[in-house]
XYZ file of N, CA and C in Angstrom:
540
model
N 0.824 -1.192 0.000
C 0.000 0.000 0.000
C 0.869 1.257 0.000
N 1.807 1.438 0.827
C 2.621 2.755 0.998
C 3.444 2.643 -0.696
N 3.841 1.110 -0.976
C 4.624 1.333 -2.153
C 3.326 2.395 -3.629
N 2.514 1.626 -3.436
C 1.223 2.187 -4.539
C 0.990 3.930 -3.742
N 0.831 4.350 -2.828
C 0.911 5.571 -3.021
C 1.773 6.853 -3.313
N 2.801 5.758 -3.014
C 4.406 6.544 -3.197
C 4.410 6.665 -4.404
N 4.399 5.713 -5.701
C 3.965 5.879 -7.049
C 3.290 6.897 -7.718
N 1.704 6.711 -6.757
C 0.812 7.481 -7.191
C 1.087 8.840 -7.233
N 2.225 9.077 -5.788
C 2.256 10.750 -5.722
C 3.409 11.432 -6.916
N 4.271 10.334 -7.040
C 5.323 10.438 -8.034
C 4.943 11.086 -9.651
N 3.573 10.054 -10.022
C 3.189 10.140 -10.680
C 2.925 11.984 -11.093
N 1.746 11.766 -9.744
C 1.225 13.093 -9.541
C 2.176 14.452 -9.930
N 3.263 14.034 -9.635
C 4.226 15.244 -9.224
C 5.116 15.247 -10.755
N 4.992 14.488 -11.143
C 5.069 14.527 -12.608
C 4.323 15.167 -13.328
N 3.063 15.341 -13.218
C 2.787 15.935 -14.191
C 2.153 17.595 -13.814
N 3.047 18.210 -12.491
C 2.979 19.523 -12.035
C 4.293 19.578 -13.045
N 5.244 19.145 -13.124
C 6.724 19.260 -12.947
C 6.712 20.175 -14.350
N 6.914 21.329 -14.518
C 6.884 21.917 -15.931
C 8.569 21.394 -16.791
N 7.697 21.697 -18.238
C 8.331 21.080 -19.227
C 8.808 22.220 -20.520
N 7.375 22.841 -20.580
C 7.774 24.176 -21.705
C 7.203 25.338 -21.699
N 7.392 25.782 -21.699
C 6.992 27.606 -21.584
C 5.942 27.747 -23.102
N 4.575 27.968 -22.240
C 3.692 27.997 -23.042
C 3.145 29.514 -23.508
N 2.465 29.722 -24.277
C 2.345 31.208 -25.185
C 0.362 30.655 -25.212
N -0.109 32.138 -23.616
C -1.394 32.294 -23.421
C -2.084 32.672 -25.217
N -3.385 32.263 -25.411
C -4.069 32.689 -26.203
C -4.669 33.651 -26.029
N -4.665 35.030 -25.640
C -5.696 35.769 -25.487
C -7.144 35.738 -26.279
N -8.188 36.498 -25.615
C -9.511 36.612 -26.065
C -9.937 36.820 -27.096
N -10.473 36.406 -28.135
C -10.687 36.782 -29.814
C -11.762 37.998 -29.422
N -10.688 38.993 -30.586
C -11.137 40.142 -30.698
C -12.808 40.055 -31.448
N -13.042 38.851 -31.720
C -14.484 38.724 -32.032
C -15.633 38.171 -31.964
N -16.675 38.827 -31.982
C -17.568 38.485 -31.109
C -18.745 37.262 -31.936
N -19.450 36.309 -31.255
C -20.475 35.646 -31.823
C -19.775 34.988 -33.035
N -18.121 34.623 -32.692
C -18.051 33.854 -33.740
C -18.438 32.469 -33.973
N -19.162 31.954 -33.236
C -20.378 30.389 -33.666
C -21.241 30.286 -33.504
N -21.921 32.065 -33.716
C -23.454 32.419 -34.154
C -24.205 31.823 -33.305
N -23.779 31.275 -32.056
C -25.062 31.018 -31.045
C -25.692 32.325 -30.793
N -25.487 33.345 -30.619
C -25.894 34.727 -30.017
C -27.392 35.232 -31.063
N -27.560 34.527 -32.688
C -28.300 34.814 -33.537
C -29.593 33.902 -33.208
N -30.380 35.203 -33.135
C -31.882 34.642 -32.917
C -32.584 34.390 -33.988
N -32.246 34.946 -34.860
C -33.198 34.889 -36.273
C -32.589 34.645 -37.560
N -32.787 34.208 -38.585
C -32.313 33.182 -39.764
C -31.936 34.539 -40.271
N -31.772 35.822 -40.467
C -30.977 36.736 -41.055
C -29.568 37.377 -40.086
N -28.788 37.502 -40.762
C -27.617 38.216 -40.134
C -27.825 38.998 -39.705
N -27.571 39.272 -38.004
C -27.371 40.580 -37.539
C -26.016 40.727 -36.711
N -26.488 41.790 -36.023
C -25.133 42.377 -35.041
C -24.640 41.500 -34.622
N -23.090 41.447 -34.149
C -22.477 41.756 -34.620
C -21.519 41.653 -36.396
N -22.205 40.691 -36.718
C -22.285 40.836 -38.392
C -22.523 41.495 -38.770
N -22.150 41.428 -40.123
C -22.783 42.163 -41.045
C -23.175 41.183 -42.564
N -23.850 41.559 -43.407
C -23.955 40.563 -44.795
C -23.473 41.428 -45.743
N -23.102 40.278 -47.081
C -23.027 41.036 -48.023
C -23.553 39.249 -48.630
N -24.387 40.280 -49.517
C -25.350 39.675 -51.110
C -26.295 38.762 -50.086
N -26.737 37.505 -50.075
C -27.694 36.766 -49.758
C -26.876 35.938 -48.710
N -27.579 36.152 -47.885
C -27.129 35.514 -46.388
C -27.813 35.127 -45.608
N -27.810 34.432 -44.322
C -28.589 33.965 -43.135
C -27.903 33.013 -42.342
N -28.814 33.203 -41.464
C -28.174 32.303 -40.270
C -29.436 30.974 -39.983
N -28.654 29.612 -40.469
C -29.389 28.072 -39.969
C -29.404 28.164 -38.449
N -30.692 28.079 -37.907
C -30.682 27.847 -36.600
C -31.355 26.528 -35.900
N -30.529 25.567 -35.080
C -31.078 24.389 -34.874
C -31.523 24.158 -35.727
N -30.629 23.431 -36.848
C -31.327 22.957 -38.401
C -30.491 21.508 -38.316
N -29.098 21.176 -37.281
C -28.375 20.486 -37.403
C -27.341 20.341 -38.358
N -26.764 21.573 -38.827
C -25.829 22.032 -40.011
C -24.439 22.831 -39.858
N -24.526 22.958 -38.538
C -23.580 23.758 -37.931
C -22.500 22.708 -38.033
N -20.915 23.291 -37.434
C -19.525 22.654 -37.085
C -19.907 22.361 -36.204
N -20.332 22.811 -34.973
C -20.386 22.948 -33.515
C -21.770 23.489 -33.080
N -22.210 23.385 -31.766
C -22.960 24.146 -31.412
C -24.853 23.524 -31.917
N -25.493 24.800 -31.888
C -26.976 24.668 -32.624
C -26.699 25.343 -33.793
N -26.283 26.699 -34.176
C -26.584 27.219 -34.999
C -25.190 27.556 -36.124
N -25.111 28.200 -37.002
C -24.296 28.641 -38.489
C -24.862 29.428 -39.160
N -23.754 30.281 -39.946
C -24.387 31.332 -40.667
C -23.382 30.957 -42.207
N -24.776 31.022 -43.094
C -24.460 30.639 -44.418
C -25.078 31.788 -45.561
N -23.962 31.652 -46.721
C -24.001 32.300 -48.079
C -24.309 31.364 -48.913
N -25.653 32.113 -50.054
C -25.998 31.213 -51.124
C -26.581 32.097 -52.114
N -26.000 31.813 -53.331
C -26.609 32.980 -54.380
C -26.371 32.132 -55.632
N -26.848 32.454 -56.725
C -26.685 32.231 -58.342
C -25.544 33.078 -58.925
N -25.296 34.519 -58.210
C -24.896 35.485 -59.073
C -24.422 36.167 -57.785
N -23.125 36.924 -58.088
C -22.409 38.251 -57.636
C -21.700 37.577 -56.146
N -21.225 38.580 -54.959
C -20.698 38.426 -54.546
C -21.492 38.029 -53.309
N -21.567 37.034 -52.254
C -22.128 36.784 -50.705
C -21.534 36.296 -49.756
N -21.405 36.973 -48.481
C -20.194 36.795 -47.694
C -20.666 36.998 -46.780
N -19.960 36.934 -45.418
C -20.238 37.585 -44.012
C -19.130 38.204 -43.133
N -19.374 39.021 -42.872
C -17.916 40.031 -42.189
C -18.318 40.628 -40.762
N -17.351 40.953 -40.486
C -17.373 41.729 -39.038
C -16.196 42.531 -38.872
N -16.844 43.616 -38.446
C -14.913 44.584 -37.917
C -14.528 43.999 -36.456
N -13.263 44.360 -36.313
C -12.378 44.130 -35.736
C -11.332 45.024 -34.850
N -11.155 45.175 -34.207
C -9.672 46.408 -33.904
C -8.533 45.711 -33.146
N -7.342 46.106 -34.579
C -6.147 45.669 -34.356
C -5.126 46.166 -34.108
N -4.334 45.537 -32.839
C -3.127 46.609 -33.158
C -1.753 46.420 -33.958
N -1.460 47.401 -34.126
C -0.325 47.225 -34.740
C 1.149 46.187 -34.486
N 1.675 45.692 -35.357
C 2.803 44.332 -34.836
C 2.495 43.365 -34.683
N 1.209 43.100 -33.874
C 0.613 41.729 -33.501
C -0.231 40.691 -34.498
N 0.440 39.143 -34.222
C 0.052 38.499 -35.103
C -1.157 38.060 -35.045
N -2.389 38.035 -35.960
C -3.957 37.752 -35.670
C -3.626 36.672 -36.351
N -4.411 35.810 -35.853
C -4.774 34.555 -36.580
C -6.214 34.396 -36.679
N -6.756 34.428 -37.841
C -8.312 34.313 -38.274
C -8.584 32.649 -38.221
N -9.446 32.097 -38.039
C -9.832 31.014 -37.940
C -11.199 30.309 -38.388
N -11.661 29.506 -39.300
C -13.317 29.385 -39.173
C -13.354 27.894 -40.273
N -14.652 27.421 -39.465
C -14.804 26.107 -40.280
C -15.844 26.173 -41.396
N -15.422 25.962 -42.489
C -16.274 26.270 -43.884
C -16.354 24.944 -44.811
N -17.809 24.727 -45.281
C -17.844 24.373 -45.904
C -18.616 24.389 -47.243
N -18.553 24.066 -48.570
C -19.451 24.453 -49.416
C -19.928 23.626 -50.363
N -21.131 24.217 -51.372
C -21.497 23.500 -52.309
C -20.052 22.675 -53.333
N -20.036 21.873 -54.344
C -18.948 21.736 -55.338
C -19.085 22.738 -55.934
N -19.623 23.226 -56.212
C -19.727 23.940 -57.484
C -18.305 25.431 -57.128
N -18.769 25.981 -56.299
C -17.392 26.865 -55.136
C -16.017 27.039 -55.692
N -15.568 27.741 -56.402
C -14.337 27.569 -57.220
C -13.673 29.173 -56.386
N -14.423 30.222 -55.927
C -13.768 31.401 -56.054
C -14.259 31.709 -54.409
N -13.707 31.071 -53.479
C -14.182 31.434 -52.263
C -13.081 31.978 -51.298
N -13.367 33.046 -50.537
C -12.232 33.613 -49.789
C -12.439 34.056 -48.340
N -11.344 33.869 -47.905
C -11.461 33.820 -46.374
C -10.021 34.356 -45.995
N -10.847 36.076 -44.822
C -8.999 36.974 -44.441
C -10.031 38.162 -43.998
N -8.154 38.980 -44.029
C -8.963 40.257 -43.639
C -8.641 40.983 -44.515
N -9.847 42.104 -44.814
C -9.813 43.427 -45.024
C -9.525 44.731 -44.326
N -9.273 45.496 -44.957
C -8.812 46.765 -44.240
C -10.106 47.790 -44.151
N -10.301 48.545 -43.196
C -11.446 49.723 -42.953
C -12.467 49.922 -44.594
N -11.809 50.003 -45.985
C -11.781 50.360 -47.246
C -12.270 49.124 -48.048
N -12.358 47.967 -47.236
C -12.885 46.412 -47.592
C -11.608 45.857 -48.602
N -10.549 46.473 -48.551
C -9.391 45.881 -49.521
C -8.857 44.977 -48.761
N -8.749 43.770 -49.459
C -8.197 42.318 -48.971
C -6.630 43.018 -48.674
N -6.345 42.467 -47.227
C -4.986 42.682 -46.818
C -4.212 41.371 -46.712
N -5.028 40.066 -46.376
C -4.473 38.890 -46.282
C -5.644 37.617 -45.969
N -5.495 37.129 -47.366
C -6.748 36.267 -47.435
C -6.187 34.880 -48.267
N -7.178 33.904 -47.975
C -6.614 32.999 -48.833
C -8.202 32.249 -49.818
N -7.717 31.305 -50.985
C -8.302 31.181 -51.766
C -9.387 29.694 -51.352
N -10.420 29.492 -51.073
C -11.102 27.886 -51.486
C -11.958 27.701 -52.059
N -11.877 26.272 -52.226
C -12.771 25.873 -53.286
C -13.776 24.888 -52.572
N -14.470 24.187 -53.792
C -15.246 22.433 -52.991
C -15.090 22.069 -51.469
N -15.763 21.996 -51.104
C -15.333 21.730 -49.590
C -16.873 20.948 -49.051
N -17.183 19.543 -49.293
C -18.137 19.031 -48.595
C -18.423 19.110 -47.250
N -17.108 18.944 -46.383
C -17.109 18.098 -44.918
C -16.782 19.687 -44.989
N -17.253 20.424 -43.537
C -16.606 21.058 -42.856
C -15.015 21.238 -42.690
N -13.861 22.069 -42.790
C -12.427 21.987 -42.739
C -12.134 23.511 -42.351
N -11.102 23.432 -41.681
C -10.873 24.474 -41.032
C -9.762 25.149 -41.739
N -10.334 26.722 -42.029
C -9.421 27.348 -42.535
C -8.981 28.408 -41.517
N -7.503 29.284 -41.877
C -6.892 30.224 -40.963
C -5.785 30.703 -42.157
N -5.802 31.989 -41.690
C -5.012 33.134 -42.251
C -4.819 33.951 -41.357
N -3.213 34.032 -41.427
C -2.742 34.897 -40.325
C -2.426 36.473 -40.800
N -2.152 37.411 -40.050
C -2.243 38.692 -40.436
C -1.614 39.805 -38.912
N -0.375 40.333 -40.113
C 0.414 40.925 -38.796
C 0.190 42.599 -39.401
N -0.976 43.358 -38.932
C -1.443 44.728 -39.273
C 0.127 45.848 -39.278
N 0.445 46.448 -39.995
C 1.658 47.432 -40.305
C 0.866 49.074 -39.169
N -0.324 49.021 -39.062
C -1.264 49.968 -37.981
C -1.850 49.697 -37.474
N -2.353 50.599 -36.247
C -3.231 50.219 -35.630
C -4.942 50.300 -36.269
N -5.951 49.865 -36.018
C -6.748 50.137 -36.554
C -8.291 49.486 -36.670
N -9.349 49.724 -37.264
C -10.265 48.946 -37.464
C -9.985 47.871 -38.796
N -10.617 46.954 -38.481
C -10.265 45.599 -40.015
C -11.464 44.774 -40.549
N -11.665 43.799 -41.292
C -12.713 43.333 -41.612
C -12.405 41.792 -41.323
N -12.832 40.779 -40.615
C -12.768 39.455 -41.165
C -13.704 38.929 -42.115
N -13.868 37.833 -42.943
C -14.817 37.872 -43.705
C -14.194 36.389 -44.164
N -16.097 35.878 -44.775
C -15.837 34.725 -45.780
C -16.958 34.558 -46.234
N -16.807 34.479 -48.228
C -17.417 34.626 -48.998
C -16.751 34.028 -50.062
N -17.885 34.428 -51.102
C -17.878 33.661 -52.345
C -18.339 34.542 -53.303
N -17.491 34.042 -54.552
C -18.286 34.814 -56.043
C -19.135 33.539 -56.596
N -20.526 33.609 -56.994
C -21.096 32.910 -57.340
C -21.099 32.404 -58.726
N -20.895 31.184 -59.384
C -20.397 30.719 -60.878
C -21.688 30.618 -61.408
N -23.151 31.623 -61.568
C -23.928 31.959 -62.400
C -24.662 30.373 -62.296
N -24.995 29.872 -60.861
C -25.655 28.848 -60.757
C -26.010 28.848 -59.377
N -26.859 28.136 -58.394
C -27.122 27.981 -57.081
C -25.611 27.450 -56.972
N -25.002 28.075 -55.520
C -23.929 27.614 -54.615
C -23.933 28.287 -53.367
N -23.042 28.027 -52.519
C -23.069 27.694 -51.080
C -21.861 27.913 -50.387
N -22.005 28.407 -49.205
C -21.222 28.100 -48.208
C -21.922 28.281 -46.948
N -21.087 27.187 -45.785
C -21.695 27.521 -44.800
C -20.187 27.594 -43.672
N -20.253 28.714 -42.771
C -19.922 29.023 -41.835
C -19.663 29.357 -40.515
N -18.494 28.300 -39.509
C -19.011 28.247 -38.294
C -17.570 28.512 -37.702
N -17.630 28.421 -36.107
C -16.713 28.474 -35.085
C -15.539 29.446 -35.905
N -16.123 30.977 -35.950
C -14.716 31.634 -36.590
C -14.342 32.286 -35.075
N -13.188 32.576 -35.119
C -12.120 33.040 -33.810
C -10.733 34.159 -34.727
N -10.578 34.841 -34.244
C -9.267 35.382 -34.643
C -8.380 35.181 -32.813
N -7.345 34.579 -32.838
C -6.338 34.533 -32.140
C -5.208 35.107 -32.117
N -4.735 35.849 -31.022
C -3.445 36.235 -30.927
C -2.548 35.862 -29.367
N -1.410 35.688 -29.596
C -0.692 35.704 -28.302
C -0.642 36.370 -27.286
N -0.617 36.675 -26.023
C -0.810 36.888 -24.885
C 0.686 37.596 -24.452
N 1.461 38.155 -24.895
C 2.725 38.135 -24.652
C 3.442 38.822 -23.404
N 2.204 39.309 -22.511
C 2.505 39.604 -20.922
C 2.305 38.451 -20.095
N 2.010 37.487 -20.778
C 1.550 36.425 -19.712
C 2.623 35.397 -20.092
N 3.475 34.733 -18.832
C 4.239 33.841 -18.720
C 3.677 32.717 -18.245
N 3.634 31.714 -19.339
C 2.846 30.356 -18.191
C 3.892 29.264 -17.589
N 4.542 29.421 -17.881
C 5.788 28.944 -17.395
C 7.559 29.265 -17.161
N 7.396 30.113 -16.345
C 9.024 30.988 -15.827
C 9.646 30.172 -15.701
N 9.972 28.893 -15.611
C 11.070 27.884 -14.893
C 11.977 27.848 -16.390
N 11.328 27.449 -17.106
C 12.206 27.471 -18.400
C 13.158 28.285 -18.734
């Protein structure tokens, strides 16, 4: 018995015993990013839409959660965005799980600047299963920004749907481990 608890505490004390100096995530600068907060099948605050949009609620279509907010059009551009305020130097990491019709050839996901000009975005396409995309973005100012993800529509019904977005950045006053 004393041998089995002597173990046990060993054990224990193993896994206090630090190993690597970890880098806090601070709070995403954004809000309602897995659209639980949306009461009603159209985009609102803190969103915004562009072209034909809405939010599935308890439909069972989401990444996570009850609810998702999805783009679907024949024609032109449909997306969903939100501002942001960034500061300058620091690395954002945008984050969100998307997925879309096949048809989806011209779909983009990043940020924009105050002026809606893509500052750092990346390109997708087809995407059945849910997959998680991220684009990182280190602002040259301080400022307001856009995250966003959308689609140009190929002059036929297509799709996307959008969940669990986060922008992340490092914590860099916070030490989680000094021993290192």
């Amino acid at each position: 018995m004393l041998f089995r608890n002597l173990m046990l505490a060993l054990i224990g004390v193993s896994f206090l015993t630090p190993s690597h100096t970890a880098m806090a995530i601070c709070t995403s600068v954004l809000k309602d990013g897995d659209f639980e907060a949306q009461r009603r099948d159209i985009v609102s605050t803190p969103w915004i839409s562009e072209g034909r949009t809405g939010i599935d609620i308890q439909r069972g279509l989401s990444y996570r959660g009850s609810n998702n907010a999805w783009a679907r059009h024949n024609t032109d551009w449909n997306a969903i965005r939100q501002s942001v305020r960034l500061s300058a130097g620091q690395v954002y990491t945008l984050k969100a799980f998307v997925r879309s019709s096949d048809n989806v050839h011209d779909g983009y996901f990043g940020f924009r600047d105050i002026n809606q000009r893509p500052v750092s975005e990346i390109k997708f396409g087809p995407m059945p299963m849910y997959q998680e995309l991220r684009v990182e973005f280190r602002p040259a100012k301080t400022g307001t920004y856009n995250v966003f993800a959308g689609f140009w529509a190929p002059n036929q019904d297509a799709w996307i749907q959008v969940d669990h977005v986060r922008v992340d950045f490092p914590c860099d006053d916070v030490i989680l481990n000094p021993v290192d």
